[in-house]
Amino acid sequence: MQLTRTKSEKTKQTMDEKLNSLRAGVLGSNDGILTVVGVLFSVAAATTNQFTIFIAGLSDLLACAFSMASGEYASVSTQKDTEKAVVEKERQLLKTDFEGELHAVQRHYMTLGVTEETAMAIARDLLTKKPLATVVSIKYDMQLGHYMNPWDAAFASLFSASAGGVFPLLAMTFAPAHRQWPATIIAVSVAVALTGYLSAVLGKGNVKTAVIRNVLVGIVTMFIHYYVGTLF
């Protein structure tokens, strides 16, 4: 029975793991929106050929999506390797310096207001039952057996960057010629406002500030790239 429960716990994602995938998704979406609209505005300011504008935007969307995915994969893989190294280090310390690990757990509970004797009793009990899980949790705030998944982060970034880039690409491609500029500006503003809202909610920040900041960044991005396009 215990074995079955342990397997279930290992396959279940922690909240940190879920938030990491969501964070990668929001960042990927925001990057997809801004990079694609940047290219679209630069190219559209330099030429009126709709096919050229579309191909430039689509190419940038794909490049951005795969770039974000590979970057997230590399970043989270490094984090995962570091976490595994920490766990292995603590595994060895439990064998070579058990007393040191015991006192580390004791000090942790003493900082929470527990008396020295009671803290030692708790530490001994925990290190008897779940030694590695205990020291990893107390010293590094990690849950044993739960590592950030680089593939989850990579696919989240790949999908979200593609989804984000679609907003300006569709607006610029399918809106009537005399309305494609305002349509794209509105599409981008709405999209970055949404990613700003989601990032604030996930990070427990100020929603209004995040939305306004993202919209301003989007407008500045569009203006700069449009100006660059008019130079050619």
Tab-separated table of C-alpha atoms in Angstrom:
chain	number	residue	atom	x	y	z
A	1	MET	CA	0.000	0.000	0.000
A	2	GLN	CA	2.826	2.348	0.931
A	3	LEU	CA	4.636	1.576	-2.342
A	4	THR	CA	1.565	2.532	-4.387
A	5	ARG	CA	1.213	5.847	-2.553
A	6	THR	CA	4.862	6.700	-3.121
A	7	LYS	CA	4.574	6.130	-6.876
A	8	SER	CA	1.495	8.332	-6.978
A	9	GLU	CA	3.308	11.120	-5.139
A	10	LYS	CA	6.201	10.959	-7.585
A	11	THR	CA	3.981	11.309	-10.633
A	12	LYS	CA	1.923	14.144	-9.176
A	13	GLN	CA	3.212	17.611	-10.019
A	14	THR	CA	3.846	20.048	-7.190
A	15	MET	CA	2.452	23.572	-7.301
A	16	ASP	CA	5.957	24.925	-8.034
A	17	GLU	CA	6.254	22.650	-11.061
A	18	LYS	CA	2.863	23.741	-12.387
A	19	LEU	CA	3.674	27.416	-11.820
A	20	ASN	CA	7.009	26.974	-13.599
A	21	SER	CA	5.240	25.698	-16.716
A	22	LEU	CA	2.679	28.506	-16.525
A	23	ARG	CA	5.429	31.089	-16.064
A	24	ALA	CA	7.259	29.764	-19.122
A	25	GLY	CA	3.999	29.892	-21.052
A	26	VAL	CA	3.236	33.508	-20.143
A	27	LEU	CA	6.768	34.688	-20.911
A	28	GLY	CA	6.788	32.767	-24.188
A	29	SER	CA	3.472	34.275	-25.231
A	30	ASN	CA	4.629	37.799	-24.454
A	31	ASP	CA	7.845	37.323	-26.415
A	32	GLY	CA	5.939	35.823	-29.330
A	33	ILE	CA	3.615	38.825	-29.497
A	34	LEU	CA	6.328	41.475	-29.350
A	35	THR	CA	8.898	39.861	-31.622
A	36	VAL	CA	6.376	39.047	-34.332
A	37	VAL	CA	4.750	42.471	-34.299
A	38	GLY	CA	8.209	44.044	-34.352
A	39	VAL	CA	9.097	42.246	-37.570
A	40	LEU	CA	5.658	42.858	-39.077
A	41	PHE	CA	5.822	46.600	-38.441
A	42	SER	CA	9.378	46.906	-39.736
A	43	VAL	CA	8.605	45.013	-42.933
A	44	ALA	CA	5.173	46.590	-43.465
A	45	ALA	CA	6.676	50.068	-43.127
A	46	ALA	CA	9.235	49.201	-45.803
A	47	THR	CA	6.951	47.390	-48.287
A	48	THR	CA	3.256	46.995	-49.056
A	49	ASN	CA	3.643	43.499	-50.465
A	50	GLN	CA	1.288	41.419	-48.308
A	51	PHE	CA	2.952	38.106	-49.095
A	52	THR	CA	6.363	39.449	-48.054
A	53	ILE	CA	4.896	40.799	-44.826
A	54	PHE	CA	3.174	37.495	-44.059
A	55	ILE	CA	6.246	35.341	-44.761
A	56	ALA	CA	8.440	37.625	-42.636
A	57	GLY	CA	5.965	37.441	-39.747
A	58	LEU	CA	5.493	33.681	-40.023
A	59	SER	CA	9.244	33.053	-40.195
A	60	ASP	CA	9.794	35.169	-37.102
A	61	LEU	CA	6.962	33.410	-35.266
A	62	LEU	CA	8.555	30.009	-35.881
A	63	ALA	CA	12.027	31.230	-35.012
A	64	CYS	CA	10.799	32.850	-31.811
A	65	ALA	CA	8.819	29.778	-30.743
A	66	PHE	CA	11.707	27.347	-31.198
A	67	SER	CA	14.200	29.790	-29.715
A	68	MET	CA	12.073	30.220	-26.590
A	69	ALA	CA	11.570	26.466	-26.309
A	70	SER	CA	15.274	25.661	-26.590
A	71	GLY	CA	16.152	28.419	-24.134
A	72	GLU	CA	13.669	27.173	-21.553
A	73	TYR	CA	14.846	23.598	-22.028
A	74	ALA	CA	18.481	24.572	-21.434
A	75	SER	CA	17.635	26.767	-18.451
A	76	VAL	CA	15.391	24.270	-16.669
A	77	SER	CA	17.777	21.386	-17.453
A	78	THR	CA	20.537	23.278	-15.665
A	79	GLN	CA	18.230	23.902	-12.702
A	80	LYS	CA	17.276	20.227	-12.607
A	81	ASP	CA	20.930	19.139	-12.701
A	82	THR	CA	21.690	21.507	-9.828
A	83	GLU	CA	18.814	20.138	-7.758
A	84	LYS	CA	19.981	16.563	-8.362
A	85	ALA	CA	23.531	17.502	-7.369
A	86	VAL	CA	22.237	19.013	-4.129
A	87	VAL	CA	20.284	15.854	-3.313
A	88	GLU	CA	23.335	13.676	-3.965
A	89	LYS	CA	25.457	15.940	-1.773
A	90	GLU	CA	22.989	15.595	1.109
A	91	ARG	CA	22.813	11.833	0.586
A	92	GLN	CA	26.563	11.641	1.109
A	93	LEU	CA	26.496	13.985	4.105
A	94	LEU	CA	23.965	11.760	5.821
A	95	LYS	CA	26.510	8.957	5.556
A	96	THR	CA	29.642	10.929	6.471
A	97	ASP	CA	28.318	13.666	8.792
A	98	PHE	CA	25.033	12.501	10.255
A	99	GLU	CA	25.495	14.561	13.407
A	100	GLY	CA	25.983	17.716	11.377
A	101	GLU	CA	22.773	17.062	9.469
A	102	LEU	CA	20.977	16.304	12.722
A	103	HIS	CA	22.036	19.635	14.236
A	104	ALA	CA	21.062	21.473	11.048
A	105	VAL	CA	17.513	20.166	11.390
A	106	GLN	CA	17.551	20.965	15.101
A	107	ARG	CA	18.644	24.570	14.451
A	108	HIS	CA	15.854	24.956	11.924
A	109	TYR	CA	13.186	24.097	14.478
A	110	MET	CA	14.873	26.208	17.145
A	111	THR	CA	14.569	29.246	14.856
A	112	LEU	CA	10.823	28.534	14.805
A	113	GLY	CA	10.678	28.893	18.584
A	114	VAL	CA	10.961	25.241	19.588
A	115	THR	CA	13.104	24.499	22.662
A	116	GLU	CA	16.511	22.908	22.155
A	117	GLU	CA	15.472	19.571	23.642
A	118	THR	CA	12.214	19.358	21.714
A	119	ALA	CA	13.925	20.445	18.483
A	120	MET	CA	16.480	17.665	18.892
A	121	ALA	CA	13.719	15.130	19.517
A	122	ILE	CA	11.917	16.249	16.368
A	123	ALA	CA	15.139	16.145	14.351
A	124	ARG	CA	15.975	12.609	15.513
A	125	ASP	CA	12.462	11.403	14.736
A	126	LEU	CA	12.455	12.946	11.245
A	127	LEU	CA	15.927	11.685	10.345
A	128	THR	CA	14.940	8.222	11.475
A	129	LYS	CA	11.867	8.130	9.240
A	130	LYS	CA	12.754	10.265	6.187
A	131	PRO	CA	16.355	11.471	6.497
A	132	LEU	CA	17.057	12.606	2.933
A	133	ALA	CA	13.630	14.127	2.327
A	134	THR	CA	13.899	16.022	5.615
A	135	VAL	CA	17.306	17.639	5.082
A	136	VAL	CA	16.571	18.503	1.461
A	137	SER	CA	13.290	20.147	2.449
A	138	ILE	CA	14.701	22.067	5.413
A	139	LYS	CA	18.024	23.167	3.921
A	140	TYR	CA	16.957	23.869	0.336
A	141	ASP	CA	13.155	24.107	0.428
A	142	MET	CA	12.948	21.295	-2.113
A	143	GLN	CA	10.592	18.333	-2.293
A	144	LEU	CA	12.498	15.117	-2.814
A	145	GLY	CA	11.735	13.400	-6.125
A	146	HIS	CA	10.148	16.477	-7.673
A	147	TYR	CA	12.381	18.243	-10.170
A	148	MET	CA	11.488	20.937	-12.669
A	149	ASN	CA	10.755	19.240	-16.005
A	150	PRO	CA	12.647	20.885	-18.902
A	151	TRP	CA	10.344	19.307	-21.491
A	152	ASP	CA	7.250	20.766	-19.840
A	153	ALA	CA	8.826	24.223	-19.867
A	154	ALA	CA	10.026	23.837	-23.459
A	155	PHE	CA	6.643	22.762	-24.826
A	156	ALA	CA	4.872	25.455	-22.808
A	157	SER	CA	7.147	28.087	-24.355
A	158	LEU	CA	6.836	26.593	-27.849
A	159	PHE	CA	3.050	26.579	-27.767
A	160	SER	CA	2.601	29.934	-26.022
A	161	ALA	CA	5.104	31.814	-28.189
A	162	SER	CA	3.339	30.480	-31.287
A	163	ALA	CA	-0.081	31.365	-29.876
A	164	GLY	CA	1.069	34.849	-28.892
A	165	GLY	CA	2.619	35.575	-32.264
A	166	VAL	CA	-0.552	34.559	-34.062
A	167	PHE	CA	-2.426	37.643	-32.749
A	168	PRO	CA	-0.455	40.283	-34.684
A	169	LEU	CA	0.168	37.959	-37.644
A	170	LEU	CA	-3.543	37.322	-38.239
A	171	ALA	CA	-4.472	40.956	-37.669
A	172	MET	CA	-1.890	42.237	-40.148
A	173	THR	CA	-2.649	39.507	-42.699
A	174	PHE	CA	-6.428	39.338	-42.757
A	175	ALA	CA	-7.570	42.821	-41.779
A	176	PRO	CA	-8.575	45.062	-44.720
A	177	ALA	CA	-5.615	47.027	-46.083
A	178	HIS	CA	-6.884	50.367	-44.778
A	179	ARG	CA	-7.447	48.908	-41.302
A	180	GLN	CA	-4.515	46.534	-40.848
A	181	TRP	CA	-2.434	49.006	-38.829
A	182	PRO	CA	-5.079	49.900	-36.219
A	183	ALA	CA	-6.285	46.279	-36.149
A	184	THR	CA	-2.764	45.051	-35.385
A	185	ILE	CA	-2.202	47.713	-32.748
A	186	ILE	CA	-5.461	46.759	-31.014
A	187	ALA	CA	-4.704	43.024	-31.256
A	188	VAL	CA	-1.249	43.493	-29.763
A	189	SER	CA	-2.480	45.811	-27.012
A	190	VAL	CA	-5.169	43.341	-25.955
A	191	ALA	CA	-2.758	40.398	-26.098
A	192	VAL	CA	0.007	42.024	-24.026
A	193	ALA	CA	-2.577	43.316	-21.555
A	194	LEU	CA	-3.682	39.701	-21.072
A	195	THR	CA	-0.122	38.433	-20.548
A	196	GLY	CA	0.482	41.306	-18.131
A	197	TYR	CA	-2.611	40.327	-16.177
A	198	LEU	CA	-1.595	36.647	-16.062
A	199	SER	CA	1.980	37.431	-15.014
A	200	ALA	CA	0.687	39.623	-12.171
A	201	VAL	CA	-1.730	36.946	-10.995
A	202	LEU	CA	0.934	34.216	-11.072
A	203	GLY	CA	3.486	36.441	-9.360
A	204	LYS	CA	0.929	37.920	-6.941
A	205	GLY	CA	1.815	41.408	-8.134
A	206	ASN	CA	-0.172	44.533	-8.891
A	207	VAL	CA	-2.448	43.698	-11.838
A	208	LYS	CA	-3.053	47.292	-12.935
A	209	THR	CA	0.653	48.127	-12.961
A	210	ALA	CA	1.547	44.956	-14.876
A	211	VAL	CA	-1.127	45.529	-17.527
A	212	ILE	CA	-0.216	49.192	-18.068
A	213	ARG	CA	3.490	48.354	-18.201
A	214	ASN	CA	2.978	45.616	-20.776
A	215	VAL	CA	0.760	47.769	-22.981
A	216	LEU	CA	3.275	50.649	-22.894
A	217	VAL	CA	6.115	48.285	-23.774
A	218	GLY	CA	4.043	46.931	-26.650
A	219	ILE	CA	3.307	50.405	-28.007
A	220	VAL	CA	6.956	51.464	-27.737
A	221	THR	CA	8.031	48.242	-29.487
A	222	MET	CA	5.644	48.860	-32.368
A	223	PHE	CA	6.725	52.501	-32.706
A	224	ILE	CA	10.458	51.684	-32.750
A	225	HIS	CA	10.111	48.923	-35.322
A	226	TYR	CA	7.850	51.025	-37.525
A	227	TYR	CA	10.429	53.820	-37.464
A	228	VAL	CA	13.214	51.368	-38.333
A	229	GLY	CA	11.148	50.106	-41.265
A	230	THR	CA	10.651	53.630	-42.660
A	231	LEU	CA	14.439	54.020	-42.934
A	232	PHE	CA	14.607	51.444	-45.716
